[in-house]
């Protein structure tokens, strides 16, 4: 068996240093992991808002005033919230606007022109609150808007 090249006196002074180094390294690693979790959560929520705004506007575009079941603002909100996975459904905000063809300024409200050829716009937003506060210090809201022409 080979003996250590460090004298016994010096080895005694190094006892416990590996534990301290490990704890400092582990703390840094955990901070990094919580930062990744926070960032990933925000990216997931943003992706959800974007995808659901697109999906909801497509859903509403085929449920115009001439459809057997025309879409209302409450229908669109219910549809978007039913698609949520891993998010607090009651925190999802959905705003729907219907515009006359050729205009898209100022939301006339949820009871706008829902006839074919008009535009429907859906905005989906979700508040982000950090899980750990390492990467993201304060909460903020992510949102996405989609707009299309009503077909039916």
PDB file of C-alpha atoms in Angstrom:
ATOM      1  CA  UNK A   1       0.000   0.000   0.000  1.00  0.00           C
ATOM      2  CA  UNK A   2       1.310   3.408  -0.969  1.00  0.00           C
ATOM      3  CA  UNK A   3       1.537   6.061   1.697  1.00  0.00           C
ATOM      4  CA  UNK A   4       0.261   9.579   1.151  1.00  0.00           C
ATOM      5  CA  UNK A   5       2.897  12.114   0.207  1.00  0.00           C
ATOM      6  CA  UNK A   6       1.280  14.704   2.538  1.00  0.00           C
ATOM      7  CA  UNK A   7       2.701  14.551   6.046  1.00  0.00           C
ATOM      8  CA  UNK A   8       0.333  13.471   8.831  1.00  0.00           C
ATOM      9  CA  UNK A   9       0.447  16.915  10.453  1.00  0.00           C
ATOM     10  CA  UNK A  10      -0.765  18.639   7.270  1.00  0.00           C
ATOM     11  CA  UNK A  11      -3.464  16.014   6.612  1.00  0.00           C
ATOM     12  CA  UNK A  12      -5.026  16.634  10.024  1.00  0.00           C
ATOM     13  CA  UNK A  13      -5.456  20.333   9.188  1.00  0.00           C
ATOM     14  CA  UNK A  14      -7.309  19.443   5.977  1.00  0.00           C
ATOM     15  CA  UNK A  15     -10.024  17.389   7.647  1.00  0.00           C
ATOM     16  CA  UNK A  16     -13.452  18.795   6.832  1.00  0.00           C
ATOM     17  CA  UNK A  17     -12.258  21.029   4.019  1.00  0.00           C
ATOM     18  CA  UNK A  18     -13.843  18.722   1.437  1.00  0.00           C
ATOM     19  CA  UNK A  19     -17.173  19.041   3.240  1.00  0.00           C
ATOM     20  CA  UNK A  20     -16.985  22.833   3.152  1.00  0.00           C
ATOM     21  CA  UNK A  21     -15.993  22.832  -0.524  1.00  0.00           C
ATOM     22  CA  UNK A  22     -18.856  20.464  -1.314  1.00  0.00           C
ATOM     23  CA  UNK A  23     -21.407  22.593   0.523  1.00  0.00           C
ATOM     24  CA  UNK A  24     -20.294  25.761  -1.279  1.00  0.00           C
ATOM     25  CA  UNK A  25     -20.337  24.001  -4.648  1.00  0.00           C
ATOM     26  CA  UNK A  26     -23.729  22.433  -3.920  1.00  0.00           C
ATOM     27  CA  UNK A  27     -25.175  25.813  -2.963  1.00  0.00           C
ATOM     28  CA  UNK A  28     -23.982  27.289  -6.251  1.00  0.00           C
ATOM     29  CA  UNK A  29     -25.352  24.322  -8.185  1.00  0.00           C
ATOM     30  CA  UNK A  30     -28.763  24.592  -6.510  1.00  0.00           C
ATOM     31  CA  UNK A  31     -28.944  28.333  -7.221  1.00  0.00           C
ATOM     32  CA  UNK A  32     -28.213  27.568 -10.861  1.00  0.00           C
ATOM     33  CA  UNK A  33     -30.918  24.877 -10.949  1.00  0.00           C
ATOM     34  CA  UNK A  34     -33.554  27.144  -9.372  1.00  0.00           C
ATOM     35  CA  UNK A  35     -32.635  29.832 -11.888  1.00  0.00           C
ATOM     36  CA  UNK A  36     -33.170  27.339 -14.698  1.00  0.00           C
ATOM     37  CA  UNK A  37     -36.545  26.362 -13.181  1.00  0.00           C
ATOM     38  CA  UNK A  38     -37.682  30.011 -13.007  1.00  0.00           C
ATOM     39  CA  UNK A  39     -36.571  30.757 -16.549  1.00  0.00           C
ATOM     40  CA  UNK A  40     -38.157  27.557 -17.891  1.00  0.00           C
ATOM     41  CA  UNK A  41     -41.435  28.362 -16.140  1.00  0.00           C
ATOM     42  CA  UNK A  42     -41.548  31.801 -17.765  1.00  0.00           C
ATOM     43  CA  UNK A  43     -40.744  30.369 -21.209  1.00  0.00           C
ATOM     44  CA  UNK A  44     -43.452  27.713 -20.794  1.00  0.00           C
ATOM     45  CA  UNK A  45     -46.072  30.315 -19.836  1.00  0.00           C
ATOM     46  CA  UNK A  46     -45.095  32.543 -22.780  1.00  0.00           C
ATOM     47  CA  UNK A  47     -45.279  29.592 -25.169  1.00  0.00           C
ATOM     48  CA  UNK A  48     -48.698  28.649 -23.783  1.00  0.00           C
ATOM     49  CA  UNK A  49     -50.012  32.187 -24.279  1.00  0.00           C
ATOM     50  CA  UNK A  50     -48.716  32.332 -27.843  1.00  0.00           C
ATOM     51  CA  UNK A  51     -50.065  28.903 -28.824  1.00  0.00           C
ATOM     52  CA  UNK A  52     -53.445  29.414 -27.185  1.00  0.00           C
ATOM     53  CA  UNK A  53     -53.948  32.869 -28.693  1.00  0.00           C
ATOM     54  CA  UNK A  54     -53.371  31.316 -32.130  1.00  0.00           C
ATOM     55  CA  UNK A  55     -55.597  28.346 -31.344  1.00  0.00           C
ATOM     56  CA  UNK A  56     -58.409  30.449 -29.850  1.00  0.00           C
ATOM     57  CA  UNK A  57     -58.484  32.848 -32.778  1.00  0.00           C
ATOM     58  CA  UNK A  58     -58.741  29.888 -35.192  1.00  0.00           C
ATOM     59  CA  UNK A  59     -61.488  28.406 -33.017  1.00  0.00           C
ATOM     60  CA  UNK A  60     -63.429  31.697 -33.004  1.00  0.00           C
ATOM     61  CA  UNK A  61     -62.940  32.299 -36.734  1.00  0.00           C
ATOM     62  CA  UNK A  62     -65.115  29.294 -37.632  1.00  0.00           C
ATOM     63  CA  UNK A  63     -67.804  30.260 -35.118  1.00  0.00           C
ATOM     64  CA  UNK A  64     -69.009  33.547 -36.585  1.00  0.00           C
ATOM     65  CA  UNK A  65     -72.531  34.976 -36.525  1.00  0.00           C
ATOM     66  CA  UNK A  66     -73.716  32.589 -39.265  1.00  0.00           C
ATOM     67  CA  UNK A  67     -72.507  29.521 -37.369  1.00  0.00           C
ATOM     68  CA  UNK A  68     -74.961  27.304 -35.486  1.00  0.00           C
ATOM     69  CA  UNK A  69     -73.142  28.239 -32.260  1.00  0.00           C
ATOM     70  CA  UNK A  70     -71.476  31.674 -32.596  1.00  0.00           C
ATOM     71  CA  UNK A  71     -68.463  32.281 -30.352  1.00  0.00           C
ATOM     72  CA  UNK A  72     -68.760  34.753 -27.502  1.00  0.00           C
ATOM     73  CA  UNK A  73     -66.037  36.202 -25.304  1.00  0.00           C
ATOM     74  CA  UNK A  74     -67.016  33.785 -22.512  1.00  0.00           C
ATOM     75  CA  UNK A  75     -66.877  30.817 -24.907  1.00  0.00           C
ATOM     76  CA  UNK A  76     -63.370  31.768 -26.002  1.00  0.00           C
ATOM     77  CA  UNK A  77     -62.212  32.244 -22.409  1.00  0.00           C
ATOM     78  CA  UNK A  78     -63.651  28.852 -21.424  1.00  0.00           C
ATOM     79  CA  UNK A  79     -61.975  27.243 -24.433  1.00  0.00           C
ATOM     80  CA  UNK A  80     -58.542  28.715 -23.629  1.00  0.00           C
ATOM     81  CA  UNK A  81     -58.741  27.830 -19.941  1.00  0.00           C
ATOM     82  CA  UNK A  82     -59.722  24.253 -20.802  1.00  0.00           C
ATOM     83  CA  UNK A  83     -56.451  23.891 -22.729  1.00  0.00           C
ATOM     84  CA  UNK A  84     -54.234  24.940 -19.789  1.00  0.00           C
ATOM     85  CA  UNK A  85     -51.891  22.316 -18.386  1.00  0.00           C
ATOM     86  CA  UNK A  86     -49.766  23.163 -15.358  1.00  0.00           C
ATOM     87  CA  UNK A  87     -51.078  26.724 -15.074  1.00  0.00           C
ATOM     88  CA  UNK A  88     -53.609  28.190 -12.675  1.00  0.00           C
ATOM     89  CA  UNK A  89     -56.694  28.365 -14.895  1.00  0.00           C
ATOM     90  CA  UNK A  90     -58.321  31.198 -12.960  1.00  0.00           C
ATOM     91  CA  UNK A  91     -55.213  33.371 -13.503  1.00  0.00           C
ATOM     92  CA  UNK A  92     -55.400  33.162 -17.300  1.00  0.00           C
ATOM     93  CA  UNK A  93     -56.846  36.348 -18.776  1.00  0.00           C
ATOM     94  CA  UNK A  94     -58.476  36.171 -22.208  1.00  0.00           C
ATOM     95  CA  UNK A  95     -59.598  39.298 -24.055  1.00  0.00           C
ATOM     96  CA  UNK A  96     -61.590  38.956 -27.269  1.00  0.00           C
ATOM     97  CA  UNK A  97     -62.444  41.688 -29.775  1.00  0.00           C
ATOM     98  CA  UNK A  98     -64.373  41.632 -33.028  1.00  0.00           C
ATOM     99  CA  UNK A  99     -63.613  44.284 -35.648  1.00  0.00           C
ATOM    100  CA  UNK A 100     -65.357  45.294 -38.835  1.00  0.00           C
ATOM    101  CA  UNK A 101     -63.421  44.170 -41.906  1.00  0.00           C
ATOM    102  CA  UNK A 102     -60.481  46.449 -42.645  1.00  0.00           C
ATOM    103  CA  UNK A 103     -60.202  47.972 -39.160  1.00  0.00           C
ATOM    104  CA  UNK A 104     -58.226  46.830 -36.163  1.00  0.00           C
ATOM    105  CA  UNK A 105     -57.844  49.869 -33.959  1.00  0.00           C
ATOM    106  CA  UNK A 106     -59.497  50.188 -30.598  1.00  0.00           C
ATOM    107  CA  UNK A 107     -61.322  47.203 -29.194  1.00  0.00           C
ATOM    108  CA  UNK A 108     -65.073  47.705 -29.666  1.00  0.00           C
ATOM    109  CA  UNK A 109     -65.619  45.132 -26.945  1.00  0.00           C
ATOM    110  CA  UNK A 110     -66.688  41.514 -26.782  1.00  0.00           C
ATOM    111  CA  UNK A 111     -69.933  42.253 -28.630  1.00  0.00           C
ATOM    112  CA  UNK A 112     -68.408  43.609 -31.824  1.00  0.00           C
ATOM    113  CA  UNK A 113     -69.140  42.565 -35.399  1.00  0.00           C
ATOM    114  CA  UNK A 114     -69.001  38.758 -35.520  1.00  0.00           C
ATOM    115  CA  UNK A 115     -70.043  38.385 -39.172  1.00  0.00           C
ATOM    116  CA  UNK A 116     -67.972  36.567 -41.824  1.00  0.00           C
ATOM    117  CA  UNK A 117     -65.263  38.766 -43.306  1.00  0.00           C
ATOM    118  CA  UNK A 118     -64.758  40.682 -40.056  1.00  0.00           C
ATOM    119  CA  UNK A 119     -61.706  40.203 -37.855  1.00  0.00           C
ATOM    120  CA  UNK A 120     -61.470  38.515 -34.478  1.00  0.00           C
ATOM    121  CA  UNK A 121     -58.589  39.237 -32.111  1.00  0.00           C
ATOM    122  CA  UNK A 122     -57.725  37.230 -28.993  1.00  0.00           C
ATOM    123  CA  UNK A 123     -55.186  38.220 -26.340  1.00  0.00           C
ATOM    124  CA  UNK A 124     -54.102  35.638 -23.770  1.00  0.00           C
ATOM    125  CA  UNK A 125     -52.074  36.721 -20.737  1.00  0.00           C
ATOM    126  CA  UNK A 126     -50.759  34.996 -17.636  1.00  0.00           C
ATOM    127  CA  UNK A 127     -49.000  36.456 -14.571  1.00  0.00           C
ATOM    128  CA  UNK A 128     -45.611  34.939 -13.753  1.00  0.00           C
ATOM    129  CA  UNK A 129     -44.509  34.781 -10.154  1.00  0.00           C
ATOM    130  CA  UNK A 130     -41.004  33.398  -9.615  1.00  0.00           C
ATOM    131  CA  UNK A 131     -40.710  29.996  -7.996  1.00  0.00           C
ATOM    132  CA  UNK A 132     -37.487  30.814  -6.176  1.00  0.00           C
ATOM    133  CA  UNK A 133     -36.568  34.415  -6.935  1.00  0.00           C
ATOM    134  CA  UNK A 134     -33.062  33.462  -8.075  1.00  0.00           C
ATOM    135  CA  UNK A 135     -33.269  34.232 -11.806  1.00  0.00           C
ATOM    136  CA  UNK A 136     -36.444  36.321 -11.780  1.00  0.00           C
ATOM    137  CA  UNK A 137     -36.770  38.689  -8.824  1.00  0.00           C
ATOM    138  CA  UNK A 138     -40.281  40.102  -9.327  1.00  0.00           C
ATOM    139  CA  UNK A 139     -43.419  38.919 -11.024  1.00  0.00           C
ATOM    140  CA  UNK A 140     -44.504  40.040 -14.473  1.00  0.00           C
ATOM    141  CA  UNK A 141     -47.160  39.166 -17.031  1.00  0.00           C
ATOM    142  CA  UNK A 142     -46.604  37.395 -20.333  1.00  0.00           C
ATOM    143  CA  UNK A 143     -49.122  37.795 -23.126  1.00  0.00           C
ATOM    144  CA  UNK A 144     -49.699  37.078 -26.795  1.00  0.00           C
ATOM    145  CA  UNK A 145     -52.202  38.391 -29.324  1.00  0.00           C
ATOM    146  CA  UNK A 146     -53.521  36.788 -32.499  1.00  0.00           C
ATOM    147  CA  UNK A 147     -55.837  38.178 -35.166  1.00  0.00           C
ATOM    148  CA  UNK A 148     -57.617  36.539 -38.114  1.00  0.00           C
ATOM    149  CA  UNK A 149     -60.614  36.859 -40.439  1.00  0.00           C
ATOM    150  CA  UNK A 150     -63.898  35.183 -39.508  1.00  0.00           C
ATOM    151  CA  UNK A 151     -64.764  32.492 -42.057  1.00  0.00           C
ATOM    152  CA  UNK A 152     -68.183  31.284 -40.977  1.00  0.00           C
TER     153      UNK A 152
END
